[in-house]
Amino acid sequence: MIPCTEPQTYFGELFDFSPFSVQEVHTALKALDHRKPPGPDLIEPFFLKIAADYIAQPLTILFNLSIQNKEIPLVWKSAFVTPILKGGDPAILTNYRPISNLCVLAKVLESLVSEQLKEFLYSNEVLSKLQSGFRKQHSAVTAATKVINDILVALDKKQHCASLFIDLSKAFDTVDHAILKHRLLSLGLSRHVVSWFTNYLSDRTQCIKCENLCSERLNIHTGVPQGSILGPLLFIMYINDLGQNVSNASMHFYADDTVIYSFGSNLEKAIESLQKAFDVVQHTLLELKLVLNAEKTKLMLFSNMKRFPQTVPLVSTLEGNLIEVVHTYKYLGFLIDDSLTFKPHIDNLVKKLKLKLGFFFRNKFCFSFETKKRLVNATFLSVLDYGDLLYMNASAQCLHKIDSVYHASLRFITNCRALTHCCDLYARVGWPALSSRRFAHWCIFIYKALLGQMPTYICDLLTRRSTVSYSLRSSDLFLLNVPFARTELGKRAFTYAAPFTWNKMQKDWKIADLISLNAFKSRLREPEKNVFKM
């Protein structure tokens, strides 16, 4: 029998609103993006931003009246909805994500409420440690690093892993307001605050706007608005206890992107544990009135075996639908393959970059050297840098493909010939090799974890080495414990690779006490440290 998922009850001091100050409102107005379109009230953010010095005080009175009287103006609860294609067939409506364009003043109020609520949630550790979405110091990279590390450690111990990537249908749009209200109360929000949120969610309307055409207004009775500031925060509070009763399996969330993975001495045991955990999660989803998308939910198996058994038990939904087994899955923007080679991810990355290169070279005479440099930095390097520490241990052949397109982008900037040596390209543009960039990002990621500027699930993977049994020569150094790894695959896990890299750096750096992050970055750039040749 599956236990009913009752939300965990918060026993500390309840959260209540504090009056907003004029300075807070003024700062929020100045932070507005003037390029954003106006909402249903047709007030341009540009004018609000330039008039911040004059309207901050009256708006402060208005916003404070809203939280005191638990009421929001009706026009602020309306939205223009823009359908954004997520991918797939444009003719299928379910392939679109509805993004709400709210009134700008409503967004300012939401940002002020969000800051106070986040401070309460983070300082009291109310949110699940397994949730990485829309949280300070958390990101898709930290979430993927945690999941991949756990799988690599298990494979190094000669275990097998079964993972389930869960997809929900219209998760944000199916949030039940009555259940959400109950969840907010259980998480420590006062009844006054919950009443304000009840008003925030009630009487909402929306219409589809495309160019200058608008559809009829539709009343919204469920869901939280996508494109709002409070919507994502409310959603992660709504599913905060999704993994509460799951045992014999690990879970991780990034908003509604959920992965469950379990380990076993053989694939059968791993899949059996995964099925039990999946059943618990499905019952919880039913209680939350969230809909599982069985077609897009995928199963992936990780093993050191060269060949999987021909008959492997499959995972099924409560309705009896079998979950498809895949060899590659796009998780949080990363194409993960069941061998963890990251070859599909790199191939897809190179394909995208080559399309950009084609456009660059066709228009290379339209830009100056500095303009081309800024163009590549903004549209090319940002793609290369995203999550590069995850695929930095890919094969040399795969990494060579990325180097090739990177060198081509440098030739676009410099107008050099195809046979120009890469070192000349680096010197002319003033940029390092990609291997150096990746290593710098890797070092900064490790150091942030040491400073506690990463999620606890990353920071807890690093422990300082005891100096009792070591020589006086190294007793003052800040060194980390390096766990034993049996295989080369295990040495790629963050648990092993991060402390190994740090201790190797310490041979030259000899840091006794942690310095600031900016000071660390400055030392990384010092040529005499020669850290990029490790």
Phi, psi and omega in degrees: 000134182275126181292146176288137183270096174272132181298144178294142184264134179271131185249004181274197179289132185290151178276131174224157181291145169254143180302140178282144177266160178299323180295320178297316179294318179299316179296319179295323178292318180293337181276357181297143175274109185291349181276347182289147179285159179287160177269199182300338178279354176063022176270122182285133178297333180301315182289324176296322183292314182286340180262013185304322182297333186261331187256355183299317183293310178296326178292326177299317178298316181296315181295320179293326175296324180297312182284335178286317184268000178056044184215142180238136178305141184302320182297332178285348179259014176254160184209146166269129181255128176250121178281122180252125181290121179281333184144162180092200184289120180296343181280348181264119186296329183290350179274006181251143175255122180280115179255123183274130173257105186269168173299142185296320180295327176296321179294322178297314178298317179298321180296322179292317178295318182299318181298317179293318182292319179298319179300319178293313183296318184284316183293331180261004178051048182282321183286150179299139177292346181275354183263122181251354183281134173056040180233145179299136178069004176252153179202173175297326181292317179294322180295313180295323178298317180297311183296313182294323177300314181299320180292317180296319179297319179295317179296325178294333178271014179064029174264169177246152184232136172240126183235145182236120178261110189268135177242134179251143179275118176049053187302313183293330185276349184252011177296125179276125186294323180293318178293319179300317179300317179296321179294318180297320178295320182290338181272001173105011176277138181291163179296329177297314180295317180296325176295322176296316179293326176298318177293323179300323184271340184274155175058029178279144178228159178207159173214153178278129177239125177227116187057243181253014182254139179232143175278178175290151181287142182238134176283137182251125183248347178224166174089167173241142187292124172283140185098349176272172179273321182277337183305305179299322180294319178295324182293316181290335173287328181294320183257020187303328184256021184300325181260017188300315185259013180278128177231161179061024177202157177252154179223156171210144182238144165227093191058243181266359175279111186239136175233134174243133179218141182225159184237158178196164179293341172215169184296325181299315180292321179296317180291324177299315178295321180296319180298317179298316179294321180296322178298318178298314181297319180297320177295322177294321177298321178296319179296326180275357182062032173263147188252123176285132174264093186295329182291325182263354174281130188232151178250135177229136182249134179242130181201155175277354179294139179291328179227135176282150174301146182294330179246103178243130179299138182261161177267141182229159177278174178296334178276356179094006178282130180281139178274132182291138175270128180237159178259345178219139179215140178271108182244114178056036178092358180246131175277107181261130177253159187288355174257357180056039176273338185062017177297314177300322180295315181293318178300318179293322178297313181297321179299315179296318183292326178294326175296319177297318181299320179302316178294318181302309186291329178291340183238023188294336182276358180272349188236149173280173180301312182293323179294317178296323179295316178293323180297313180292321180297321184280323189251347186247306182292328178298325178288319180293323185284336186295112176066024183294337178288345177282324182255012183294340179262015176294169182297156179300326179296318178293315181294331178296326178298320179291320178302322183297314180288329176296314178297325178295322178294326177290325176292327175297319181292317189266349186062028179279163180284167186296330184269007179296133183294145184299326180297323176294322179295316179300317183294318183291321182274332182085023179247149180277175174293157180298326179298324178290319178298315180297318181293324177296316178297322179296314180296318180294321178299315179298315185292324176299322178295321178294327179278355183079019181262025176232166176302153181299329180290345172267313182301323183290348179281349181246130177230142181285140181287137175290140183261006186296315188265012183249165185293157179298335183297324183251005186291335182271352183281150176271097181245158183244153174288130177253111181291162180284133177237129184276330188234166175295328177295318179295331180287348177274348179294145180302323181304325180263311189295321182295308179294328178296315179296316182298313181296326178291322177296325184295342176298328179260324187279317179054055179273125177269321179234146181294136178260177180291161181296319179297320178295323178295316179297323179295319179292328177297328182277352181288122183299326185289342178289330172056033185289338186280357179260013182286000000 
